[in-house]
Every structure is written in C-alpha cells, then in structure tokens.
Amino acid sequence: GPCVKAHLKTIPPLCVHYVTFCLIQVKRFLEPFRLSQKTLQDISSRLTQDMIKGLGRHSHHKAPVKMLPTFVRATPDGTEKGDFLALDLGGTNFRVLHVRVNEDEKSVLKMDSEICAIPQEIMTGTGEQLFDHIAACLGTFLEKQGLKEQVLPLGFTFSFPCEQKEIDKSILIRWTKGFNCSGVEGRDVVQLLKEAVRRQGDYEIGTVAMVNDTVGTMMSCGYRDQSCEIGMIIGTGTNACYMEEMCNVKRVEGEGGRMCINTEWGGFGDDGSLRDIQTQFDLEVDRSSINPGVHIFEKMISGMYLGEIVRLLLVKMTEDKILFSGKVSEKLRTSGAFLTKFISEIEHGSFQRILSDLGLQWSTADLRAVHLICDTVSSRSAQLCAAALAAVANRIRTNRGLDHLDTTVGVDGTVFKKHPTFSAELRSMVHKLAPKCTLKFIVSEDGSGKGAAMVTAVAQRIAAQSHLIDDSDEDELEEN
C-alpha cells in the first residue's frame, strides 16, 4: 500500500536488499496459494460435474454439492404487490419484519422490524417452547403495528440444514449454531410454526413460504432487476443459488419451467476432489475446525476461515525465521486471534496497530510480507469464488443454448462488501473463465427479510395464475 511505499523511501540501501530477500522467501512460501487460470478452469469444470451429480435422482445422495430444490419456480416479474411478514431465524436472535411490495414504484420497503432475543434455555429446550416464543414475539409485533386483524402471508428464512418438500414444507435435518431443541429434527418447521400460532390464538397468518437466505438474496435483487437469476453469499460462509431448467431437476416431478436450486456449494471438495489445491494450512484449518472433512470449499474461501489461514502462515514463517526475527508471540499462537476483518484493514494500509496488538515486534520487511500474505490469501479466495460462479453462469448459458448470456448476480456477505479488492478480482476472473457470459453484480439489501417477502409474493402470484388456468379449463370442459 501507499503507507508502506512511503516508508520504504526512507530505508538505507543495505536494508532494501534485506527487504527484497525477505519478500523472495515469503513469495516462495506462498507459491501453493497461487492458482493458474488453467487450474481455475479445471476447478470450474469439476464443480460443473458435481452440480450434475447433485441434480441426479440416483447420484444425489452421494453428491458433495447437494443441489437442493427450493420450490421457488420464478423470479419477480414486477407485478407483485401487497403487505407481507417475514421471519428470519438463523442465530441467537431472530427478526420479525413487515414488508410492503409496491408495484408502481418497483420497491420493496421494510415498513418496520423488530429483533427478538432467544434465551439460552430456549435454544436448548423443547421445540414447542422455541416456536411458542417465536409466535408470541410475532403477536406482539403485529399488535404494535396494528396488523393483528389482517391475515398476511409470511416468508420464513430458517438458516439450518433442511430438506424442503414444497414451498411450504421443510423438514429440519439437524440443528447447528448452538441450537438443540428437542422434537424438531425430522419434523416440518412450517407445521410447527403454524401450530404455535394456533396455540397463541389471537391472530392468524396466511400462506407460508420457506426461504433459504441465498435464495432471498437473489429474490431481493430480482424486483428492481428482473434478469437476476443467481444469488451468491460470500461472508462468514459461502453459498449460491440459480434458476435451473425443471427438466434437469430429476428429484422433483414436472418437466416445464424453471426452479431455483440451492447449490450448497460450500460442500464442494468434501469427497476429496480439491485435495490437489489444499495447502498444508487449509488442511490444518480443516483439522482444527468443529466439522473436519465438511465444507472444504467454504473453508478455503469464506470469512470464517481466511483470518485463520493467514494466522497459520504467519506462525509458520516466524518459526522458520522469515518474519518477526523468529519470535512468535503467545497471542499469535492463539487459534482465531487473527480476525478476517484484519485482512481488509491491512490491505487498506492500517496494520501497525494490529501487529502490535498481536504482541509482535515488526520491521519494514515484516510489514511488506504481511501485506503480501493477506493479499495472496484473499486473492485466492476471490479466484476460487470466481471459478465456482463461472461454473454456474456457464451452466445457465448451456442449459438455454445461448451463444452469450447476460444475467445479474445478487450478492451478499461481508467478504464481498467490505474487502477492498475482492469484488474487482472476482469480476475480472469470472470474465476470463466464462467469457461468453456477462454478469452484472447487485449488492442485495436484506435477503433474509425483504427477500423472504419477495419469495412469498412470487409464490402467491404463481398460485393465483395456476388457479386461473384451472378455472378456464373447467369452462372449456363445460362448453364442450
């Protein structure tokens, strides 16, 4: 960065040689993190094969990339309108929102929202307690909003591993993130929510649509840009969804139209297919994680792990006496001590404080090296993400038999939004790996809130349209 360059001008010539020597050693160390375009192209092809495997009726159960049907059968067409509720449950808090979709202004407005805490004893209590707590908070919110007399459709973002059976039927596979409520795994969460609302007894809800947060990301962008057919999250974790042709979705009846597929691409590599590009540091991050062997791709590119990869690199290079005069601080040896946000801060040029807080004695050569390490790790993340996104874009293009695809990607996540060079690197590499696709990127606003409302609005529109067709069919029968 500029700060480092300014600092270098003041260094005596002999030290410059030392800085250069140090950087050559660092670069040699970072070699396994540098992936050629040919390698990235190959990784993109591997993901394409895994996507096909995940869609297959018989190959699905063994596929590392799950390719889950979402039962979202269209993107917005701009005619959606009305008032909706959204529930967003994915962590220790949950949100309740009132969203208004305005057809004339093509806007999705958050009218109001509330965050409710989930006490520890409820997170590990019974399922009934959890859903009663949610239903009570929803009731209080409706009361405050003066909406208790209305019966509003509801979009439910439930960010836990589920098997979706229909737009309004989703079976919890297992709890994660510190939740462990009894009597919910293997049950339909929509039914549990509806039963809790019934027990509450003083309000009703309309139709419910289950929403994955990645699908919400795509849909929240789809109202203002109707060519948005890919959703992508690259934050703490990573995932993507896209509109697939129904004839390729072998696990769902019906041939016509399209369906949004939640790829769950974080699991790419769980069968060992990325072993050739995993470095010793990736293997170490995986070994010491809470879920070894699972979500290998996610561990190479997402925010939850990038800081830890950098920390392990710093420790190893210091032990090898390349950095910090060979003195590893206790703090640096602590797992998780190097936060992913430090990478963005260091690339912005503010790193003296970070290194001092980690108890490190640094020289100018160390500053240059740390900058290079952060840059290399985040650059690899952007390039791998590009390889995966190129696979999705190329898939849509070939599905539709197009010479050229123009489409929009709705994106969310701190790595994409906060890192200074990530999005530019991602764009430039996608362009190289999918030259026949032009992708426009829109940063999603509140996929799990507004996006969930949009999924519900589209589901309602489609239901209304299909009812109309049924009516006209009957008329024809009567006429004949």
Short mmCIF file of C-alpha atoms in Angstrom, two decimals:
data_model
loop_
_atom_site.label_atom_id
_atom_site.label_comp_id
_atom_site.label_asym_id
_atom_site.label_seq_id
_atom_site.Cartn_x
_atom_site.Cartn_y
_atom_site.Cartn_z
CA GLY A 1 0.00 0.00 0.00
CA PRO A 2 1.00 3.71 -0.20
CA CYS A 3 1.95 3.81 3.52
CA VAL A 4 4.46 1.02 3.00
CA LYS A 5 5.92 2.64 -0.14
CA ALA A 6 6.39 5.96 1.65
CA HIS A 7 8.10 4.12 4.48
CA LEU A 8 10.45 2.30 2.08
CA LYS A 9 11.82 5.53 0.60
CA THR A 10 13.48 6.30 3.94
CA ILE A 11 15.32 2.96 4.22
CA PRO A 12 19.11 2.74 3.70
CA PRO A 13 20.13 0.76 0.55
CA LEU A 14 21.50 -2.23 2.51
CA CYS A 15 18.15 -2.74 4.26
CA VAL A 16 16.34 -2.60 0.93
CA HIS A 17 18.32 -5.69 -0.11
CA TYR A 18 17.24 -7.41 3.11
CA VAL A 19 13.56 -6.47 2.48
CA THR A 20 13.82 -7.86 -1.06
CA PHE A 21 15.46 -11.08 0.17
CA CYS A 22 12.76 -11.49 2.82
CA LEU A 23 9.99 -10.99 0.23
CA ILE A 24 11.53 -13.59 -2.10
CA GLN A 25 11.38 -16.14 0.74
CA VAL A 26 7.78 -15.16 1.54
CA LYS A 27 6.77 -15.47 -2.12
CA ARG A 28 8.31 -18.93 -2.28
CA PHE A 29 6.26 -19.88 0.77
CA LEU A 30 3.05 -18.58 -0.81
CA GLU A 31 3.54 -20.45 -4.10
CA PRO A 32 0.89 -23.16 -3.33
CA PHE A 33 -1.72 -20.38 -2.91
CA ARG A 34 -1.19 -19.09 -6.46
CA LEU A 35 -3.53 -20.85 -8.87
CA SER A 36 -3.08 -20.61 -12.64
CA GLN A 37 -6.02 -19.81 -14.89
CA LYS A 38 -5.76 -23.36 -16.23
CA THR A 39 -6.13 -24.79 -12.71
CA LEU A 40 -9.09 -22.50 -12.02
CA GLN A 41 -10.71 -23.59 -15.28
CA ASP A 42 -10.25 -27.19 -14.18
CA ILE A 43 -11.83 -26.48 -10.77
CA SER A 44 -14.76 -24.83 -12.53
CA SER A 45 -15.26 -27.99 -14.63
CA ARG A 46 -15.11 -30.18 -11.51
CA LEU A 47 -17.88 -28.14 -9.89
CA THR A 48 -19.98 -28.46 -13.06
CA GLN A 49 -19.68 -32.27 -12.84
CA ASP A 50 -20.61 -32.16 -9.15
CA MET A 51 -23.66 -29.99 -9.91
CA ILE A 52 -24.90 -32.59 -12.42
CA LYS A 53 -24.30 -35.32 -9.83
CA GLY A 54 -26.26 -33.36 -7.21
CA LEU A 55 -29.24 -32.90 -9.54
CA GLY A 56 -29.45 -36.61 -10.45
CA ARG A 57 -32.12 -38.76 -8.82
CA HIS A 58 -29.77 -41.68 -8.15
CA SER A 59 -26.44 -39.86 -7.78
CA HIS A 60 -27.76 -37.14 -5.43
CA HIS A 61 -27.33 -38.96 -2.11
CA LYS A 62 -23.58 -39.41 -2.70
CA ALA A 63 -23.01 -35.91 -4.11
CA PRO A 64 -20.87 -33.44 -2.11
CA VAL A 65 -22.69 -30.48 -3.74
CA LYS A 66 -26.29 -31.09 -2.71
CA MET A 67 -28.18 -29.01 -5.35
CA LEU A 68 -31.35 -28.74 -3.25
CA PRO A 69 -34.66 -27.91 -4.96
CA THR A 70 -36.19 -24.78 -3.34
CA PHE A 71 -39.65 -24.95 -4.98
CA VAL A 72 -39.20 -21.30 -5.94
CA ARG A 73 -40.40 -21.54 -9.54
CA ALA A 74 -39.90 -17.99 -10.85
CA THR A 75 -38.15 -14.71 -10.22
CA PRO A 76 -40.18 -11.49 -9.75
CA ASP A 77 -41.94 -10.09 -12.86
CA GLY A 78 -42.72 -6.68 -11.37
CA THR A 79 -46.44 -7.23 -10.82
CA GLU A 80 -46.07 -8.44 -7.23
CA LYS A 81 -47.69 -6.20 -4.63
CA GLY A 82 -49.08 -6.06 -1.11
CA ASP A 83 -48.12 -6.48 2.53
CA PHE A 84 -46.07 -9.40 3.83
CA LEU A 85 -44.50 -10.62 7.03
CA ALA A 86 -41.02 -12.08 7.22
CA LEU A 87 -39.41 -14.14 9.97
CA ASP A 88 -35.66 -14.59 9.96
CA LEU A 89 -34.23 -17.24 12.29
CA GLY A 90 -30.58 -18.13 11.87
CA GLY A 91 -28.79 -17.41 15.11
CA THR A 92 -29.20 -16.27 18.68
CA ASN A 93 -31.60 -13.52 17.59
CA PHE A 94 -34.50 -13.63 15.20
CA ARG A 95 -36.15 -10.82 13.29
CA VAL A 96 -39.78 -10.10 12.51
CA LEU A 97 -40.49 -7.73 9.62
CA HIS A 98 -43.42 -6.07 7.93
CA VAL A 99 -42.59 -5.57 4.23
CA ARG A 100 -44.60 -3.70 1.61
CA VAL A 101 -44.12 -4.51 -2.07
CA ASN A 102 -45.09 -1.51 -4.17
CA GLU A 103 -45.82 -2.34 -7.81
CA ASP A 104 -45.89 1.27 -9.10
CA GLU A 105 -42.53 2.22 -7.64
CA LYS A 106 -40.97 -1.24 -8.08
CA SER A 107 -39.89 -1.02 -4.46
CA VAL A 108 -39.67 -3.47 -1.58
CA LEU A 109 -39.98 -1.41 1.58
CA LYS A 110 -39.27 -2.52 5.11
CA MET A 111 -42.14 -0.82 6.95
CA ASP A 112 -40.88 -1.89 10.35
CA SER A 113 -38.96 -4.67 12.05
CA GLU A 114 -38.04 -5.95 15.45
CA ILE A 115 -35.19 -8.09 16.76
CA CYS A 116 -36.08 -10.60 19.46
CA ALA A 117 -33.51 -12.44 21.54
CA ILE A 118 -33.67 -16.19 22.04
CA PRO A 119 -32.64 -17.03 25.62
CA GLN A 120 -30.11 -19.82 26.05
CA GLU A 121 -32.61 -22.05 27.86
CA ILE A 122 -34.98 -21.85 24.87
CA MET A 123 -32.17 -22.67 22.38
CA THR A 124 -31.66 -25.97 24.19
CA GLY A 125 -35.23 -26.54 25.44
CA THR A 126 -38.15 -28.14 23.61
CA GLY A 127 -39.26 -27.32 20.07
CA GLU A 128 -42.65 -26.29 21.41
CA GLN A 129 -41.03 -23.69 23.68
CA LEU A 130 -39.00 -22.28 20.79
CA PHE A 131 -41.95 -21.91 18.43
CA ASP A 132 -44.21 -20.57 21.20
CA HIS A 133 -41.57 -17.91 21.87
CA ILE A 134 -41.45 -17.02 18.15
CA ALA A 135 -45.26 -16.92 17.87
CA ALA A 136 -45.52 -14.71 20.99
CA CYS A 137 -42.94 -12.24 19.64
CA LEU A 138 -44.70 -12.19 16.25
CA GLY A 139 -48.02 -11.48 18.04
CA THR A 140 -46.50 -8.58 20.00
CA PHE A 141 -45.05 -7.14 16.78
CA LEU A 142 -48.43 -7.36 14.94
CA GLU A 143 -50.11 -5.70 17.94
CA LYS A 144 -47.67 -2.76 17.83
CA GLN A 145 -48.09 -2.43 14.05
CA GLY A 146 -51.89 -2.54 14.24
CA LEU A 147 -51.84 -5.58 11.92
CA LYS A 148 -53.45 -8.15 14.19
CA GLU A 149 -56.75 -8.16 12.31
CA GLN A 150 -55.07 -8.79 8.95
CA VAL A 151 -54.08 -12.24 7.71
CA LEU A 152 -50.74 -11.65 5.99
CA PRO A 153 -48.64 -14.16 4.04
CA LEU A 154 -45.29 -14.91 5.68
CA GLY A 155 -41.79 -15.62 4.37
CA PHE A 156 -39.77 -17.74 6.78
CA THR A 157 -35.97 -17.71 6.48
CA PHE A 158 -34.76 -20.62 8.55
CA SER A 159 -30.99 -20.96 8.22
CA PHE A 160 -30.45 -24.56 9.31
CA PRO A 161 -29.95 -27.70 7.19
CA CYS A 162 -33.41 -28.68 5.92
CA GLU A 163 -34.90 -30.91 3.31
CA GLN A 164 -37.53 -28.90 1.51
CA LYS A 165 -40.54 -30.89 0.25
CA GLU A 166 -42.63 -27.99 -1.06
CA ILE A 167 -42.54 -24.20 -0.84
CA ASP A 168 -44.43 -24.52 2.46
CA LYS A 169 -42.97 -27.76 3.78
CA SER A 170 -39.43 -28.09 5.09
CA ILE A 171 -38.02 -30.84 7.30
CA LEU A 172 -35.21 -29.95 9.73
CA ILE A 173 -32.30 -32.37 9.18
CA ARG A 174 -30.23 -31.23 12.16
CA TRP A 175 -29.71 -28.24 14.42
CA THR A 176 -26.44 -26.26 14.21
CA LYS A 177 -25.07 -23.00 15.69
CA GLY A 178 -25.72 -23.86 19.33
CA PHE A 179 -29.40 -24.80 18.90
CA ASN A 180 -30.57 -28.17 20.14
CA CYS A 181 -34.34 -28.04 20.66
CA SER A 182 -35.89 -31.45 21.20
CA GLY A 183 -38.67 -32.78 18.98
CA VAL A 184 -37.87 -30.68 15.89
CA GLU A 185 -35.36 -32.73 13.87
CA GLY A 186 -37.23 -34.75 11.26
CA ARG A 187 -40.31 -32.51 11.59
CA ASP A 188 -41.81 -29.88 9.26
CA VAL A 189 -40.92 -26.46 10.68
CA VAL A 190 -43.81 -24.72 8.88
CA GLN A 191 -46.27 -27.00 10.64
CA LEU A 192 -44.56 -26.33 14.00
CA LEU A 193 -44.82 -22.56 13.41
CA LYS A 194 -48.50 -22.78 12.41
CA GLU A 195 -49.33 -24.92 15.45
CA ALA A 196 -47.63 -22.38 17.73
CA VAL A 197 -49.61 -19.51 16.13
CA ARG A 198 -52.78 -21.54 16.67
CA ARG A 199 -51.87 -22.02 20.35
CA GLN A 200 -51.28 -18.26 20.61
CA GLY A 201 -54.88 -17.95 19.49
CA ASP A 202 -55.31 -14.20 18.94
CA TYR A 203 -54.08 -13.77 15.35
CA GLU A 204 -53.71 -15.74 12.13
CA ILE A 205 -51.08 -15.91 9.41
CA GLY A 206 -51.65 -16.54 5.69
CA THR A 207 -49.65 -18.83 3.43
CA VAL A 208 -46.07 -19.53 4.49
CA ALA A 209 -43.07 -19.74 2.13
CA MET A 210 -39.83 -21.29 3.38
CA VAL A 211 -36.78 -19.34 2.24
CA ASN A 212 -33.09 -20.15 2.17
CA ASP A 213 -31.03 -16.97 2.78
CA THR A 214 -29.17 -17.38 -0.55
CA VAL A 215 -32.47 -17.57 -2.44
CA GLY A 216 -33.64 -14.50 -0.51
CA THR A 217 -30.50 -12.70 -1.69
CA MET A 218 -31.37 -13.43 -5.34
CA MET A 219 -35.04 -12.53 -4.90
CA SER A 220 -34.44 -9.26 -3.04
CA CYS A 221 -32.49 -8.04 -6.09
CA GLY A 222 -34.94 -9.52 -8.59
CA TYR A 223 -37.64 -6.90 -8.22
CA ARG A 224 -35.56 -3.98 -9.47
CA ASP A 225 -33.57 -6.15 -11.90
CA GLN A 226 -35.67 -8.93 -13.36
CA SER A 227 -32.66 -10.55 -15.02
CA CYS A 228 -31.30 -11.50 -11.57
CA GLU A 229 -31.11 -15.30 -11.75
CA ILE A 230 -28.14 -16.06 -9.49
CA GLY A 231 -27.81 -15.41 -5.76
CA MET A 232 -24.45 -15.61 -4.01
CA ILE A 233 -23.30 -15.18 -0.42
CA ILE A 234 -19.65 -14.78 0.44
CA GLY A 235 -19.41 -13.76 4.08
CA THR A 236 -18.91 -15.91 7.17
CA GLY A 237 -19.89 -18.85 4.98
CA THR A 238 -20.49 -19.16 1.25
CA ASN A 239 -23.28 -20.47 -0.97
CA ALA A 240 -25.05 -19.80 -4.28
CA CYS A 241 -28.37 -20.50 -5.97
CA TYR A 242 -29.55 -20.11 -9.57
CA MET A 243 -32.52 -20.78 -11.86
CA GLU A 244 -32.24 -24.31 -13.31
CA GLU A 245 -34.43 -25.89 -16.02
CA MET A 246 -37.07 -28.14 -14.43
CA CYS A 247 -36.27 -30.96 -16.87
CA ASN A 248 -32.84 -31.25 -15.19
CA VAL A 249 -34.22 -31.32 -11.64
CA LYS A 250 -34.66 -35.08 -11.55
CA ARG A 251 -35.84 -35.27 -7.95
CA VAL A 252 -38.97 -33.15 -8.49
CA GLU A 253 -41.96 -34.12 -10.68
CA GLY A 254 -42.67 -31.97 -13.75
CA GLU A 255 -40.70 -31.02 -16.85
CA GLY A 256 -41.76 -27.47 -17.67
CA GLY A 257 -40.39 -24.13 -16.49
CA ARG A 258 -37.59 -23.49 -14.04
CA MET A 259 -36.78 -23.87 -10.38
CA CYS A 260 -34.29 -22.12 -8.16
CA ILE A 261 -31.64 -24.58 -6.96
CA ASN A 262 -29.77 -24.00 -3.70
CA THR A 263 -26.36 -25.44 -4.67
CA GLU A 264 -24.87 -25.63 -1.13
CA TRP A 265 -21.52 -25.22 -2.93
CA GLY A 266 -19.66 -24.87 0.40
CA GLY A 267 -19.55 -28.69 0.37
CA PHE A 268 -17.61 -28.79 -2.92
CA GLY A 269 -14.47 -30.86 -2.23
CA ASP A 270 -15.98 -32.89 0.63
CA ASP A 271 -15.25 -36.04 -1.42
CA GLY A 272 -11.56 -35.13 -1.74
CA SER A 273 -11.85 -33.55 -5.21
CA LEU A 274 -9.94 -30.39 -4.15
CA ARG A 275 -7.13 -32.23 -2.39
CA ASP A 276 -4.60 -31.17 -5.07
CA ILE A 277 -5.06 -27.46 -4.29
CA GLN A 278 -5.41 -27.68 -0.49
CA THR A 279 -2.26 -26.35 1.18
CA GLN A 280 -0.89 -27.62 4.50
CA PHE A 281 -2.58 -24.56 6.04
CA ASP A 282 -6.00 -25.46 4.59
CA LEU A 283 -5.60 -28.98 5.96
CA GLU A 284 -4.72 -27.59 9.39
CA VAL A 285 -7.75 -25.22 9.38
CA ASP A 286 -9.98 -28.17 8.47
CA ARG A 287 -8.43 -30.48 11.10
CA SER A 288 -8.93 -27.99 13.93
CA SER A 289 -12.46 -26.95 12.89
CA ILE A 290 -15.65 -28.21 14.58
CA ASN A 291 -16.58 -30.15 11.41
CA PRO A 292 -13.45 -31.77 9.92
CA GLY A 293 -13.86 -33.02 6.35
CA VAL A 294 -17.04 -30.99 5.82
CA HIS A 295 -17.43 -27.80 3.74
CA ILE A 296 -13.89 -27.94 2.31
CA PHE A 297 -14.53 -25.26 -0.36
CA GLU A 298 -16.09 -22.91 2.21
CA LYS A 299 -13.00 -23.30 4.41
CA MET A 300 -10.76 -22.11 1.57
CA ILE A 301 -12.73 -19.00 0.67
CA SER A 302 -15.11 -17.70 3.34
CA GLY A 303 -14.75 -15.13 6.09
CA MET A 304 -14.94 -17.58 8.95
CA TYR A 305 -11.61 -19.13 7.91
CA LEU A 306 -9.48 -16.60 5.95
CA GLY A 307 -8.06 -14.93 9.06
CA GLU A 308 -7.08 -18.31 10.50
CA ILE A 309 -5.26 -19.28 7.27
CA VAL A 310 -3.26 -16.03 7.49
CA ARG A 311 -2.50 -16.66 11.19
CA LEU A 312 -1.16 -20.16 10.49
CA LEU A 313 1.02 -18.76 7.68
CA LEU A 314 2.40 -16.06 9.99
CA VAL A 315 3.19 -18.61 12.73
CA LYS A 316 4.97 -20.99 10.33
CA MET A 317 7.00 -18.23 8.65
CA THR A 318 8.01 -16.82 12.02
CA GLU A 319 9.05 -20.27 13.26
CA ASP A 320 11.13 -20.58 10.08
CA LYS A 321 12.76 -17.23 10.99
CA ILE A 322 11.49 -15.44 7.88
CA LEU A 323 9.33 -12.97 9.85
CA PHE A 324 9.37 -11.03 13.14
CA SER A 325 13.03 -12.01 13.91
CA GLY A 326 11.75 -15.55 14.54
CA LYS A 327 9.81 -14.54 17.69
CA VAL A 328 6.24 -15.92 17.78
CA SER A 329 4.06 -14.16 20.36
CA GLU A 330 1.65 -16.09 22.60
CA LYS A 331 -1.21 -14.11 21.09
CA LEU A 332 -0.29 -15.15 17.54
CA ARG A 333 -0.25 -18.79 18.66
CA THR A 334 -3.88 -18.47 19.81
CA SER A 335 -6.38 -20.01 17.41
CA GLY A 336 -8.71 -17.35 15.95
CA ALA A 337 -6.52 -14.42 17.11
CA PHE A 338 -6.12 -13.05 13.58
CA LEU A 339 -9.61 -11.87 12.58
CA THR A 340 -10.66 -11.93 8.93
CA LYS A 341 -11.52 -8.20 9.13
CA PHE A 342 -7.79 -7.57 9.82
CA ILE A 343 -7.13 -8.69 6.22
CA SER A 344 -9.28 -5.84 4.86
CA GLU A 345 -7.74 -3.37 7.31
CA ILE A 346 -4.20 -4.43 6.37
CA GLU A 347 -4.98 -4.14 2.66
CA HIS A 348 -6.29 -0.65 3.42
CA GLY A 349 -2.86 0.06 4.95
CA SER A 350 -3.59 0.22 8.70
CA PHE A 351 -1.56 -2.58 10.20
CA GLN A 352 0.93 -1.28 12.75
CA ARG A 353 -1.76 -1.37 15.48
CA ILE A 354 -2.94 -4.87 14.52
CA LEU A 355 0.57 -6.34 14.64
CA SER A 356 1.42 -4.56 17.91
CA ASP A 357 -1.84 -5.79 19.48
CA LEU A 358 -0.78 -9.32 18.49
CA GLY A 359 2.37 -8.78 20.55
CA LEU A 360 4.71 -8.75 17.53
CA GLN A 361 7.90 -6.73 17.06
CA TRP A 362 7.87 -5.78 13.38
CA SER A 363 10.27 -4.34 10.84
CA THR A 364 9.52 -2.74 7.47
CA ALA A 365 10.25 -6.08 5.80
CA ASP A 366 7.62 -7.69 8.05
CA LEU A 367 5.03 -5.06 7.05
CA ARG A 368 5.62 -5.75 3.37
CA ALA A 369 5.43 -9.50 3.96
CA VAL A 370 2.19 -9.38 6.00
CA HIS A 371 0.59 -7.23 3.29
CA LEU A 372 1.64 -9.76 0.65
CA ILE A 373 0.34 -12.72 2.69
CA CYS A 374 -3.09 -11.11 3.23
CA ASP A 375 -3.26 -10.13 -0.42
CA THR A 376 -2.42 -13.65 -1.59
CA VAL A 377 -4.91 -15.43 0.67
CA SER A 378 -7.81 -13.10 -0.19
CA SER A 379 -6.85 -13.15 -3.87
CA ARG A 380 -7.05 -16.95 -3.92
CA SER A 381 -10.47 -16.71 -2.24
CA ALA A 382 -11.75 -14.32 -4.94
CA GLN A 383 -10.38 -16.54 -7.71
CA LEU A 384 -11.88 -19.76 -6.34
CA CYS A 385 -15.18 -17.98 -5.85
CA ALA A 386 -14.92 -16.83 -9.49
CA ALA A 387 -14.28 -20.40 -10.66
CA ALA A 388 -17.44 -21.55 -8.87
CA LEU A 389 -19.53 -18.64 -10.16
CA ALA A 390 -18.25 -19.23 -13.71
CA ALA A 391 -19.48 -22.85 -13.45
CA VAL A 392 -22.97 -21.61 -12.51
CA ALA A 393 -23.08 -18.94 -15.25
CA ASN A 394 -21.82 -21.36 -17.92
CA ARG A 395 -24.38 -23.91 -16.75
CA ILE A 396 -27.26 -21.43 -17.28
CA ARG A 397 -25.88 -20.45 -20.70
CA THR A 398 -25.52 -24.02 -21.98
CA ASN A 399 -28.89 -25.02 -20.46
CA ARG A 400 -30.54 -22.36 -22.61
CA GLY A 401 -28.47 -22.98 -25.72
CA LEU A 402 -27.26 -19.37 -25.81
CA ASP A 403 -24.16 -18.05 -27.59
CA HIS A 404 -23.99 -15.33 -24.95
CA LEU A 405 -25.65 -14.97 -21.52
CA ASP A 406 -26.42 -11.64 -19.89
CA THR A 407 -27.52 -12.08 -16.30
CA THR A 408 -27.41 -10.46 -12.88
CA VAL A 409 -26.00 -11.83 -9.64
CA GLY A 410 -27.50 -10.69 -6.34
CA VAL A 411 -24.67 -10.76 -3.77
CA ASP A 412 -24.42 -10.51 -0.02
CA GLY A 413 -21.76 -11.10 2.61
CA THR A 414 -19.04 -9.12 4.36
CA VAL A 415 -16.13 -10.52 2.33
CA PHE A 416 -17.70 -9.21 -0.90
CA LYS A 417 -18.91 -5.94 0.61
CA LYS A 418 -16.03 -4.97 2.89
CA HIS A 419 -12.81 -6.24 1.28
CA PRO A 420 -11.17 -3.50 -0.83
CA THR A 421 -10.21 -5.61 -3.88
CA PHE A 422 -12.26 -8.82 -3.60
CA SER A 423 -15.15 -7.85 -5.89
CA ALA A 424 -12.86 -6.43 -8.60
CA GLU A 425 -10.73 -9.60 -8.60
CA LEU A 426 -13.82 -11.80 -8.66
CA ARG A 427 -15.28 -9.91 -11.65
CA SER A 428 -12.08 -9.97 -13.65
CA MET A 429 -11.53 -13.71 -13.12
CA VAL A 430 -15.17 -14.63 -13.89
CA HIS A 431 -14.79 -12.71 -17.14
CA LYS A 432 -11.75 -14.84 -18.04
CA LEU A 433 -13.33 -18.17 -17.00
CA ALA A 434 -16.77 -17.51 -18.51
CA PRO A 435 -16.01 -15.24 -21.50
CA LYS A 436 -19.41 -15.88 -23.09
CA CYS A 437 -21.26 -14.62 -20.01
CA THR A 438 -21.70 -11.01 -18.94
CA LEU A 439 -22.51 -10.80 -15.25
CA LYS A 440 -23.80 -7.70 -13.53
CA PHE A 441 -23.50 -7.65 -9.74
CA ILE A 442 -26.03 -6.07 -7.38
CA VAL A 443 -25.45 -5.97 -3.63
CA SER A 444 -28.55 -7.41 -2.01
CA GLU A 445 -30.41 -5.50 0.63
CA ASP A 446 -31.67 -7.75 3.36
CA GLY A 447 -32.14 -11.05 1.56
CA SER A 448 -33.45 -12.83 4.63
CA GLY A 449 -36.04 -10.12 5.29
CA LYS A 450 -37.13 -8.35 2.11
CA GLY A 451 -36.01 -11.33 0.01
CA ALA A 452 -38.19 -13.68 2.05
CA ALA A 453 -41.18 -11.39 1.47
CA MET A 454 -40.42 -11.39 -2.26
CA VAL A 455 -40.31 -15.21 -2.40
CA THR A 456 -43.75 -15.23 -0.76
CA ALA A 457 -45.08 -12.59 -3.16
CA VAL A 458 -43.91 -14.57 -6.21
CA ALA A 459 -45.33 -17.84 -4.80
CA GLN A 460 -48.69 -16.09 -4.36
CA ARG A 461 -48.63 -14.69 -7.88
CA ILE A 462 -47.89 -18.13 -9.36
CA ALA A 463 -50.58 -19.79 -7.23
CA ALA A 464 -53.12 -17.19 -8.43
CA GLN A 465 -52.08 -17.73 -12.06
CA SER A 466 -52.35 -21.50 -11.81
CA HIS A 467 -55.80 -21.23 -10.23
CA LEU A 468 -56.91 -19.07 -13.15
CA ILE A 469 -55.78 -21.76 -15.57
CA ASP A 470 -57.81 -24.37 -13.65
CA ASP A 471 -60.94 -22.20 -13.88
CA SER A 472 -60.61 -21.68 -17.63
CA ASP A 473 -60.01 -25.44 -18.10
CA GLU A 474 -63.35 -26.13 -16.45
CA ASP A 475 -65.12 -23.57 -18.64
CA GLU A 476 -63.77 -25.28 -21.74
CA LEU A 477 -64.98 -28.66 -20.49
CA GLU A 478 -68.46 -27.21 -19.92
CA GLU A 479 -68.53 -25.63 -23.40
CA ASN A 480 -67.50 -28.92 -24.97
#
